[in-house]
């Protein structure tokens, strides 16, 4: 069974600095998607970034970028120029890319990010 | 465009009571999902549906039931509420990528 592990329960970063959140996953599949979701105190689940496993190029979305290491099964999120609004729980998630999974996501336990002014 | 709408937002139930969590989406998505999020944990899949009339169990289905009579609606039913079902429940839908989430229902069983 696929699993997602986030080894950092909490992280802290100074405003305007850079922080990296770690995620590792276990799968025997070669075709899958990886995601980072942000959950602020409002409880919404907000997609931050996604990566398709067959794409070697790391995904980027403005201040957010990933370091995808397929062989190592690692998928870290880098937040540059951290802002107070980045404070939230961040979840790493995985899903297989064929019908048996029906597209459901498997989540890690999350990393709580604090941003200090 | 409302996206995925969940009602109610909060609810307190007594042990043994029943209730239905409502979920509706206006994006004509075929895939719909119910997840639960326990304190300090990620989301876990309860049930999913790939289209009207088709549902299947996820990782943690015990104590729940679902139905999918229309594309838009995917209600989650708790028949005999137990304290272990205290959680935040999220409904999601998708066509391609990504999944779109509702704002969640916080449910407490006392």
Tab-separated table of C-alpha atoms in Angstrom:
chain	number	residue	atom	x	y	z
A	1	UNK	CA	0.000	0.000	0.000
A	2	UNK	CA	1.119	3.513	-0.729
A	3	UNK	CA	2.153	5.709	2.188
A	4	UNK	CA	3.152	9.340	2.558
A	5	UNK	CA	5.457	10.491	5.353
A	6	UNK	CA	6.053	14.034	6.541
A	7	UNK	CA	8.788	13.873	9.153
A	8	UNK	CA	8.529	17.484	10.356
A	9	UNK	CA	5.450	18.017	12.557
A	10	UNK	CA	6.295	21.715	12.922
A	11	UNK	CA	8.524	24.206	11.173
A	12	UNK	CA	9.206	27.878	11.688
A	13	UNK	CA	10.565	30.513	9.310
A	14	UNK	CA	11.338	34.195	9.508
A	15	UNK	CA	9.324	36.444	7.243
A	16	UNK	CA	11.054	36.927	3.854
A	17	UNK	CA	13.264	33.873	4.409
A	18	UNK	CA	13.113	30.497	2.662
A	19	UNK	CA	11.863	27.248	4.180
A	20	UNK	CA	11.750	23.678	2.879
A	21	UNK	CA	9.155	21.134	3.943
A	22	UNK	CA	9.996	17.454	3.510
A	23	UNK	CA	7.882	14.612	2.167
A	24	UNK	CA	8.714	11.038	1.296
A	25	UNK	CA	6.404	8.417	-0.139
A	26	UNK	CA	6.369	4.724	-0.764
A	27	UNK	CA	4.958	3.202	-3.921
A	28	UNK	CA	5.730	0.510	-6.433
A	29	UNK	CA	3.997	2.452	-9.196
A	30	UNK	CA	5.797	4.505	-11.836
A	31	UNK	CA	2.935	6.760	-12.913
A	32	UNK	CA	1.433	8.976	-10.260
A	33	UNK	CA	0.802	12.525	-9.106
A	34	UNK	CA	2.142	14.335	-6.050
A	35	UNK	CA	0.577	17.379	-4.448
A	36	UNK	CA	1.127	19.925	-1.727
A	37	UNK	CA	-2.020	21.283	-0.078
A	38	UNK	CA	-2.211	24.217	2.319
A	39	UNK	CA	-4.750	24.226	5.145
A	40	UNK	CA	-5.025	27.579	6.968
A	41	UNK	CA	-6.988	27.924	10.221
A	42	UNK	CA	-10.090	28.468	8.112
A	43	UNK	CA	-9.874	24.716	7.365
A	44	UNK	CA	-9.994	25.093	3.576
A	45	UNK	CA	-7.850	22.699	1.552
A	46	UNK	CA	-5.966	24.805	-0.975
A	47	UNK	CA	-3.857	23.263	-3.703
A	48	UNK	CA	-0.380	24.783	-3.681
A	49	UNK	CA	1.439	22.803	-6.348
A	50	UNK	CA	1.352	19.463	-8.146
A	51	UNK	CA	3.896	17.268	-9.870
A	52	UNK	CA	3.382	14.537	-12.412
A	53	UNK	CA	5.811	11.683	-11.886
A	54	UNK	CA	6.683	11.273	-15.548
A	55	UNK	CA	7.826	14.905	-15.752
A	56	UNK	CA	11.425	15.322	-14.689
A	57	UNK	CA	11.179	19.095	-14.453
A	58	UNK	CA	10.321	20.342	-10.998
A	59	UNK	CA	7.035	22.219	-10.739
A	60	UNK	CA	6.982	25.865	-9.696
A	61	UNK	CA	4.158	28.233	-8.798
A	62	UNK	CA	5.367	31.745	-8.030
A	63	UNK	CA	7.158	31.537	-4.634
A	64	UNK	CA	6.510	27.809	-4.315
A	65	UNK	CA	8.681	25.156	-5.917
A	66	UNK	CA	9.307	21.471	-5.416
A	67	UNK	CA	12.348	19.241	-5.460
A	68	UNK	CA	11.099	15.965	-6.909
A	69	UNK	CA	13.528	13.066	-6.605
A	70	UNK	CA	11.739	10.079	-8.111
A	71	UNK	CA	14.399	7.479	-7.369
A	72	UNK	CA	14.604	8.588	-3.754
A	73	UNK	CA	10.783	8.940	-3.544
A	74	UNK	CA	11.176	12.411	-2.145
A	75	UNK	CA	9.003	15.457	-2.806
A	76	UNK	CA	9.977	18.552	-0.834
A	77	UNK	CA	8.304	21.963	-0.979
A	78	UNK	CA	10.347	25.147	-0.952
A	79	UNK	CA	8.672	28.414	-0.021
A	80	UNK	CA	10.703	31.473	-0.929
A	81	UNK	CA	10.241	34.988	0.479
A	82	UNK	CA	7.927	33.643	3.186
A	83	UNK	CA	4.915	35.762	4.034
A	84	UNK	CA	2.727	35.872	7.135
A	85	UNK	CA	-0.114	34.451	5.058
A	86	UNK	CA	1.914	31.303	4.406
A	87	UNK	CA	1.373	30.200	8.001
A	88	UNK	CA	-0.733	27.038	7.822
A	89	UNK	CA	-0.712	23.247	7.880
A	90	UNK	CA	0.867	21.809	4.751
A	91	UNK	CA	-0.057	18.362	3.534
A	92	UNK	CA	1.792	16.258	1.038
A	93	UNK	CA	-0.457	13.933	-0.972
A	94	UNK	CA	-0.083	11.152	-3.539
A	95	UNK	CA	-2.343	9.482	-6.010
A	96	UNK	CA	-1.893	6.750	-8.557
A	97	UNK	CA	-2.580	7.572	-12.158
A	98	UNK	CA	-4.717	4.690	-13.304
A	99	UNK	CA	-8.235	3.456	-12.755
A	100	UNK	CA	-7.748	1.139	-9.792
A	101	UNK	CA	-7.207	4.059	-7.438
A	102	UNK	CA	-10.193	6.004	-8.736
A	103	UNK	CA	-8.209	9.144	-8.137
A	104	UNK	CA	-8.333	9.296	-4.365
A	105	UNK	CA	-5.538	11.075	-2.525
A	106	UNK	CA	-3.303	9.582	0.165
A	107	UNK	CA	-2.173	12.220	2.624
A	108	UNK	CA	0.712	12.637	5.013
A	109	UNK	CA	0.102	13.820	8.566
A	110	UNK	CA	1.039	17.386	7.779
A	111	UNK	CA	3.603	19.999	8.791
A	112	UNK	CA	2.530	23.067	10.729
A	113	UNK	CA	4.383	26.107	9.410
A	114	UNK	CA	4.738	29.228	11.515
A	115	UNK	CA	5.998	32.508	10.044
A	116	UNK	CA	7.671	34.982	12.393
A	117	UNK	CA	7.437	38.702	11.616
B	1	UNK	CA	-19.682	29.363	-9.261
B	2	UNK	CA	-20.092	27.829	-5.782
B	3	UNK	CA	-17.774	24.816	-6.280
B	4	UNK	CA	-18.225	22.176	-3.571
B	5	UNK	CA	-20.718	23.058	-0.853
B	6	UNK	CA	-20.985	21.180	2.430
B	7	UNK	CA	-23.694	21.530	5.043
B	8	UNK	CA	-23.780	21.868	7.973
B	9	UNK	CA	-20.477	23.498	8.934
B	10	UNK	CA	-20.720	22.385	12.560
B	11	UNK	CA	-22.797	19.781	14.356
B	12	UNK	CA	-22.920	18.133	17.749
B	13	UNK	CA	-24.544	14.712	17.997
B	14	UNK	CA	-25.306	12.432	20.872
B	15	UNK	CA	-24.053	8.849	20.824
B	16	UNK	CA	-26.436	6.662	18.849
B	17	UNK	CA	-28.029	9.480	16.855
B	18	UNK	CA	-28.040	9.540	13.071
B	19	UNK	CA	-27.411	12.315	10.612
B	20	UNK	CA	-26.596	13.058	7.008
B	21	UNK	CA	-23.765	15.318	5.895
B	22	UNK	CA	-24.692	17.014	2.659
B	23	UNK	CA	-22.331	17.651	-0.246
B	24	UNK	CA	-23.198	19.194	-3.576
B	25	UNK	CA	-21.056	20.404	-6.462
B	26	UNK	CA	-21.983	22.518	-9.461
B	27	UNK	CA	-19.012	21.690	-11.691
B	28	UNK	CA	-20.527	18.557	-13.279
B	29	UNK	CA	-17.682	16.442	-11.905
B	30	UNK	CA	-18.065	12.682	-12.090
B	31	UNK	CA	-15.682	11.833	-9.257
B	32	UNK	CA	-16.673	12.672	-5.690
B	33	UNK	CA	-15.032	11.756	-2.387
B	34	UNK	CA	-15.604	11.840	1.335
B	35	UNK	CA	-12.604	12.185	3.642
B	36	UNK	CA	-12.273	12.513	7.386
B	37	UNK	CA	-9.537	14.415	9.175
B	38	UNK	CA	-8.810	13.472	12.760
B	39	UNK	CA	-6.833	15.888	14.986
B	40	UNK	CA	-3.186	16.127	13.967
B	41	UNK	CA	-3.666	13.801	11.021
B	42	UNK	CA	-4.030	13.955	7.286
B	43	UNK	CA	-7.238	13.163	5.466
B	44	UNK	CA	-8.388	9.578	5.076
B	45	UNK	CA	-10.798	8.356	2.424
B	46	UNK	CA	-14.189	7.102	3.622
B	47	UNK	CA	-16.120	6.540	0.382
B	48	UNK	CA	-15.897	7.627	-3.206
B	49	UNK	CA	-18.064	7.704	-6.302
B	50	UNK	CA	-17.113	7.673	-9.976
B	51	UNK	CA	-20.540	8.731	-11.184
B	52	UNK	CA	-24.237	8.693	-10.432
B	53	UNK	CA	-25.296	5.308	-9.106
B	54	UNK	CA	-21.736	4.088	-8.464
B	55	UNK	CA	-20.072	4.180	-5.057
B	56	UNK	CA	-17.300	2.247	-3.342
B	57	UNK	CA	-15.518	2.001	-0.017
B	58	UNK	CA	-12.329	3.804	0.834
B	59	UNK	CA	-9.875	3.229	3.661
B	60	UNK	CA	-12.197	3.893	6.645
B	61	UNK	CA	-15.828	3.118	5.625
B	62	UNK	CA	-17.120	1.466	8.814
B	63	UNK	CA	-20.051	3.300	10.371
B	64	UNK	CA	-20.883	5.267	7.220
B	65	UNK	CA	-23.040	4.944	4.142
B	66	UNK	CA	-23.290	6.972	0.954
B	67	UNK	CA	-25.517	7.310	-2.056
B	68	UNK	CA	-25.127	9.042	-5.414
B	69	UNK	CA	-28.471	9.476	-7.120
B	70	UNK	CA	-27.384	12.547	-9.100
B	71	UNK	CA	-24.098	13.898	-10.429
B	72	UNK	CA	-24.351	16.918	-8.134
B	73	UNK	CA	-25.054	15.343	-4.740
B	74	UNK	CA	-23.070	12.895	-2.617
B	75	UNK	CA	-24.494	12.691	0.933
B	76	UNK	CA	-22.715	10.852	3.743
B	77	UNK	CA	-24.870	9.062	6.305
B	78	UNK	CA	-23.923	8.216	9.890
B	79	UNK	CA	-26.404	5.686	11.244
B	80	UNK	CA	-25.348	5.201	14.881
B	81	UNK	CA	-22.966	7.956	15.883
B	82	UNK	CA	-20.004	6.917	18.012
B	83	UNK	CA	-17.346	9.072	19.741
B	84	UNK	CA	-14.728	7.677	17.338
B	85	UNK	CA	-16.523	9.494	14.524
B	86	UNK	CA	-15.700	12.881	15.999
B	87	UNK	CA	-13.750	14.478	13.182
B	88	UNK	CA	-13.757	17.045	10.415
B	89	UNK	CA	-15.342	15.729	7.230
B	90	UNK	CA	-14.380	16.938	3.784
B	91	UNK	CA	-16.168	16.357	0.525
B	92	UNK	CA	-14.246	16.734	-2.733
B	93	UNK	CA	-14.912	16.416	-6.438
B	94	UNK	CA	-12.896	16.303	-9.624
B	95	UNK	CA	-13.038	15.787	-13.331
B	96	UNK	CA	-9.347	15.800	-14.234
B	97	UNK	CA	-6.967	17.416	-11.773
B	98	UNK	CA	-7.018	18.663	-9.116
B	99	UNK	CA	-9.598	17.712	-6.533
B	100	UNK	CA	-11.767	20.581	-5.342
B	101	UNK	CA	-12.584	20.518	-1.655
B	102	UNK	CA	-15.505	21.839	0.313
B	103	UNK	CA	-14.923	23.817	3.510
B	104	UNK	CA	-15.546	20.831	5.751
B	105	UNK	CA	-18.020	19.854	8.470
B	106	UNK	CA	-16.816	19.715	12.059
B	107	UNK	CA	-18.720	16.930	13.802
B	108	UNK	CA	-18.572	16.176	17.514
B	109	UNK	CA	-20.136	13.083	19.054
B	110	UNK	CA	-20.801	13.391	22.780
